[in-house]
Each structure stands twice: as structure tokens, then as C-alpha cells.
Amino acid sequence: MKRALFPGSFDPITNGHENIISRAIPLFDEIVIGVGINSEKQYMFSIEERIKFIEKNFENHSKIKVTPYKGLTIEYCKSIKAQFILRGLRSLSDFEYEKSIADINIELSGIDTVFLFTSPKTSFIRSSLVRELIRNNGNYKSLIPSSVNFSSK
Ligand code: ADP
């Protein structure tokens, strides 16, 4: 069983995340989307909301599981028996940051990180930009899946 963990904040899930997950489905038997809980981060959406948006979006995909997680990513991978970490790359700055983490992770645990380049159509999307648009009544709808449904923020 080839299992990958896709860790992130998903605050909220965007078309960029969705693009990476959809393209990774043929590569793995199971993809666990690990929705991070970090007490030092201020989230716009609660852990329940962030999970619900992702579950709803992938409700017809049996290979996709969604769980909350805390602590070190490699420890969580070991606990769920994931041999791979999945991450998306948008830019050179993502690359530098992601490389340093992937290097530590393989050194400490032997767990490999698999990277997919985002599609050009979604490479500019980041959750922080979506949150900024939500806060200021901007038009964010084309940047996120329709499963991200909420009354007001
Ligand atoms: P984190 O807080 O770990 O950065 P995010 O939810 O922002 O969590 O991102 C989770 C993963 O999704 C990361 O690998 C990130 O590079 C990737 N990602 C975020 N936005 C995009 C996008 N527009 N296209 C492709 N990958 C993306």
C-alpha cells in the first residue's frame, strides 16, 4: 500500500491544493490530507471547517482521507504508516523552503517527499491571498472549490 501524507494548513483549501491532490491520486493507493493544528497559528477557519471543506470536495474519491494532525510531520507519517510526504511547488521560494524541510525529513526518518509543480493556472493562488479577499469582500470564488461554503467571516 503506497500511502502519502499531504500536510498543510488548508485555511481554506484552494484550487491550487485541489490541483496537486487530483494529480497525485493516480500515483498513490491512499492520500491522507493532514490538516494542521498549530497553537501558534491564527486560523480564519476552524479545524472542523477546514476538514469539512476538503471532505466535501473529495467525497466521491475513496483514496482520499482527511484527518487533523499536530506535531512533527514525520512522526505523524510513521503513526499512519505513510511512506511519502506530498507537497506542491509554486515558485523558487517554495523550492528553497521545501528543500530544507525535505532534507531534514529524509535524514531523520527515511521518508521521501514527492513534489508536484502546480499547474500554471493555479500557481499564483495562496490561502493567505484568499483570506485577504474574504476579509475585504473581494472576488475569491474563482480561486477556491465550491465546497468552501460559509456564511460570513
Ligand atoms: P502550509 O501552512 O504548510 O504552507 P498550505 O495549506 O499553505 O500549508 O500548503 C500546503 C501545501 O500545498 C504545500 O505543499 C504548498 O506548497 C501547497 N500549495 C499551496 N498552494 C498551492 C498552489 N496554488 N499550487 C500548488 N501547491 C500549493
CSV table of C-alpha atoms and ligand atoms in Angstrom, one decimal:
chain,number,residue,atom,x,y,z
A,1,MET,CA,0.0,0.0,0.0
A,2,LYS,CA,1.6,3.3,-1.2
A,3,ARG,CA,0.3,5.9,1.3
A,4,ALA,CA,1.2,9.6,1.1
A,5,LEU,CA,0.5,12.4,3.6
A,6,PHE,CA,-0.3,15.8,2.2
A,7,PRO,CA,0.2,18.1,5.1
A,8,GLY,CA,-0.8,21.7,5.2
A,9,SER,CA,-3.0,24.4,6.9
A,10,PHE,CA,-5.7,24.4,4.2
A,11,ASP,CA,-7.1,27.7,5.6
A,12,PRO,CA,-9.0,27.3,3.3
A,13,ILE,CA,-8.4,24.6,0.6
A,14,THR,CA,-7.8,26.4,-2.7
A,15,ASN,CA,-7.8,25.3,-6.4
A,16,GLY,CA,-4.0,25.1,-6.0
A,17,HIS,CA,-4.3,22.4,-3.3
A,18,GLU,CA,-7.0,20.7,-5.3
A,19,ASN,CA,-4.9,20.6,-8.4
A,20,ILE,CA,-2.0,18.9,-6.6
A,21,ILE,CA,-4.3,16.3,-4.8
A,22,SER,CA,-6.2,15.4,-8.0
A,23,ARG,CA,-2.9,14.9,-10.0
A,24,ALA,CA,-1.5,12.8,-7.1
A,25,ILE,CA,-4.4,10.4,-7.0
A,26,PRO,CA,-3.1,8.1,-9.7
A,27,LEU,CA,0.3,7.9,-8.0
A,28,PHE,CA,-0.7,6.5,-4.6
A,29,ASP,CA,-3.1,3.9,-3.2
A,30,GLU,CA,-4.2,6.4,-0.5
A,31,ILE,CA,-3.6,10.1,0.2
A,32,VAL,CA,-4.1,11.3,3.7
A,33,ILE,CA,-4.7,15.0,3.8
A,34,GLY,CA,-3.3,16.1,7.2
A,35,VAL,CA,-4.9,19.3,8.3
A,36,GLY,CA,-2.5,21.0,10.7
A,37,ILE,CA,-3.3,22.2,14.2
A,38,ASN,CA,-0.6,24.6,15.4
A,39,SER,CA,-1.4,26.6,18.5
A,40,GLU,CA,1.0,29.3,17.4
A,41,LYS,CA,-1.0,30.0,14.2
A,42,GLN,CA,-4.2,32.1,13.9
A,43,TYR,CA,-6.6,30.4,11.5
A,44,MET,CA,-9.5,32.0,9.8
A,45,PHE,CA,-11.4,28.7,9.6
A,46,SER,CA,-11.7,26.2,12.5
A,47,ILE,CA,-10.2,22.8,12.2
A,48,GLU,CA,-13.8,21.4,11.7
A,49,GLU,CA,-14.5,23.8,8.8
A,50,ARG,CA,-11.1,23.2,7.1
A,51,ILE,CA,-11.7,19.4,7.3
A,52,LYS,CA,-15.3,19.7,6.1
A,53,PHE,CA,-14.4,21.7,3.0
A,54,ILE,CA,-11.9,19.1,1.9
A,55,GLU,CA,-14.1,16.1,2.7
A,56,LYS,CA,-16.9,17.6,0.8
A,57,ASN,CA,-14.7,18.3,-2.2
A,58,PHE,CA,-13.4,14.7,-2.4
A,59,GLU,CA,-16.5,12.9,-1.2
A,60,ASN,CA,-16.5,10.7,-4.3
A,61,HIS,CA,-12.8,9.7,-4.0
A,62,SER,CA,-12.3,6.6,-1.9
A,63,LYS,CA,-8.5,7.1,-2.0
A,64,ILE,CA,-8.7,10.4,-0.1
A,65,LYS,CA,-8.8,10.5,3.7
A,66,VAL,CA,-8.8,13.7,5.7
A,67,THR,CA,-7.5,14.0,9.3
A,68,PRO,CA,-6.4,16.6,11.7
A,69,TYR,CA,-2.8,16.4,13.0
A,70,LYS,CA,-0.4,18.1,15.4
A,71,GLY,CA,3.3,17.9,15.9
A,72,LEU,CA,6.1,16.7,13.7
A,73,THR,CA,5.0,15.6,10.2
A,74,ILE,CA,7.4,12.7,10.1
A,75,GLU,CA,6.1,11.3,13.4
A,76,TYR,CA,2.5,11.6,12.1
A,77,CYS,CA,3.6,9.8,8.9
A,78,LYS,CA,5.0,6.9,11.0
A,79,SER,CA,1.8,6.7,13.0
A,80,ILE,CA,-0.3,6.3,9.9
A,81,LYS,CA,2.3,4.3,8.0
A,82,ALA,CA,2.7,6.8,5.2
A,83,GLN,CA,5.9,6.2,3.3
A,84,PHE,CA,5.7,9.5,1.4
A,85,ILE,CA,5.0,13.2,2.0
A,86,LEU,CA,3.3,15.0,-0.8
A,87,ARG,CA,3.9,18.8,-1.4
A,88,GLY,CA,3.2,21.3,-4.1
A,89,LEU,CA,5.7,23.7,-5.6
A,90,ARG,CA,4.7,27.1,-6.9
A,91,SER,CA,7.9,29.1,-7.1
A,92,LEU,CA,11.6,29.3,-6.4
A,93,SER,CA,11.0,30.5,-2.9
A,94,ASP,CA,8.7,27.5,-2.2
A,95,PHE,CA,11.5,25.3,-3.6
A,96,GLU,CA,14.2,26.7,-1.2
A,97,TYR,CA,11.9,26.3,1.8
A,98,GLU,CA,10.6,22.9,0.9
A,99,LYS,CA,14.0,21.5,0.1
A,100,SER,CA,15.3,22.4,3.5
A,101,ILE,CA,12.4,20.6,5.2
A,102,ALA,CA,12.5,17.6,2.8
A,103,ASP,CA,16.3,17.2,3.5
A,104,ILE,CA,15.7,17.1,7.3
A,105,ASN,CA,12.8,14.7,6.9
A,106,ILE,CA,14.7,12.1,4.8
A,107,GLU,CA,17.7,12.4,7.1
A,108,LEU,CA,15.7,11.8,10.2
A,109,SER,CA,13.2,9.3,9.1
A,110,GLY,CA,13.9,8.0,5.6
A,111,ILE,CA,10.5,9.3,4.5
A,112,ASP,CA,10.7,10.7,0.9
A,113,THR,CA,8.9,13.9,-0.1
A,114,VAL,CA,7.3,13.8,-3.6
A,115,PHE,CA,6.8,17.2,-5.2
A,116,LEU,CA,4.4,18.2,-7.9
A,117,PHE,CA,4.7,21.5,-9.7
A,118,THR,CA,1.4,23.4,-9.6
A,119,SER,CA,-0.3,23.9,-12.9
A,120,PRO,CA,0.3,27.4,-14.3
A,121,LYS,CA,-3.4,28.2,-13.9
A,122,THR,CA,-3.2,27.8,-10.1
A,123,SER,CA,0.4,28.8,-9.3
A,124,PHE,CA,-0.5,32.3,-8.1
A,125,ILE,CA,-3.1,31.1,-5.6
A,126,ARG,CA,-2.3,31.0,-1.9
A,127,SER,CA,-4.6,30.6,1.1
A,128,SER,CA,-3.4,33.9,2.5
A,129,LEU,CA,-4.5,35.8,-0.6
A,130,VAL,CA,-7.9,34.1,-0.4
A,131,ARG,CA,-8.3,35.1,3.2
A,132,GLU,CA,-7.4,38.7,2.4
A,133,LEU,CA,-10.0,38.7,-0.4
A,134,ILE,CA,-12.6,37.2,2.0
A,135,ARG,CA,-11.9,39.8,4.7
A,136,ASN,CA,-12.3,42.7,2.2
A,137,ASN,CA,-15.2,41.4,0.2
A,138,GLY,CA,-13.1,40.7,-2.9
A,139,ASN,CA,-14.0,38.2,-5.5
A,140,TYR,CA,-12.4,35.0,-4.2
A,141,LYS,CA,-14.9,32.5,-5.6
A,142,SER,CA,-12.9,31.5,-8.7
A,143,LEU,CA,-9.8,30.6,-6.5
A,144,ILE,CA,-11.4,28.0,-4.3
A,145,PRO,CA,-13.5,24.9,-4.8
A,146,SER,CA,-17.3,25.3,-4.4
A,147,SER,CA,-17.2,23.1,-1.3
A,148,VAL,CA,-15.7,26.1,0.6
A,149,ASN,CA,-19.1,27.4,1.8
A,150,PHE,CA,-19.5,29.6,4.8
A,151,SER,CA,-21.8,32.4,5.9
A,152,SER,CA,-19.6,35.3,7.0
A,153,LYS,CA,-16.0,35.9,8.3
B,1,ADP,P1,1.5,25.3,4.8
B,1,ADP,O1,1.0,26.1,6.0
B,1,ADP,O2,2.2,24.0,5.2
B,1,ADP,O3,2.2,26.1,3.8
B,1,ADP,P2,-0.6,25.3,2.9
B,1,ADP,O4,-2.0,24.9,3.2
B,1,ADP,O5,-0.4,26.7,2.6
B,1,ADP,O6,0.2,24.8,4.2
B,1,ADP,O7,0.0,24.4,1.8
B,1,ADP,C1,0.1,23.0,1.8
B,1,ADP,C2,0.8,22.5,0.6
B,1,ADP,O8,0.1,22.9,-0.6
B,1,ADP,C3,2.2,23.0,0.4
B,1,ADP,O9,3.0,22.0,-0.2
B,1,ADP,C4,2.1,24.1,-0.6
B,1,ADP,O10,3.2,24.3,-1.4
B,1,ADP,C5,0.9,23.6,-1.5
B,1,ADP,N1,0.3,24.6,-2.2
B,1,ADP,C6,-0.3,25.7,-1.6
B,1,ADP,N2,-0.9,26.5,-2.6
B,1,ADP,C7,-0.6,25.9,-3.8
B,1,ADP,C8,-0.9,26.2,-5.1
B,1,ADP,N3,-1.5,27.3,-5.5
B,1,ADP,N4,-0.5,25.3,-6.1
B,1,ADP,C9,0.2,24.2,-5.7
B,1,ADP,N5,0.5,23.9,-4.4
B,1,ADP,C10,0.1,24.7,-3.5
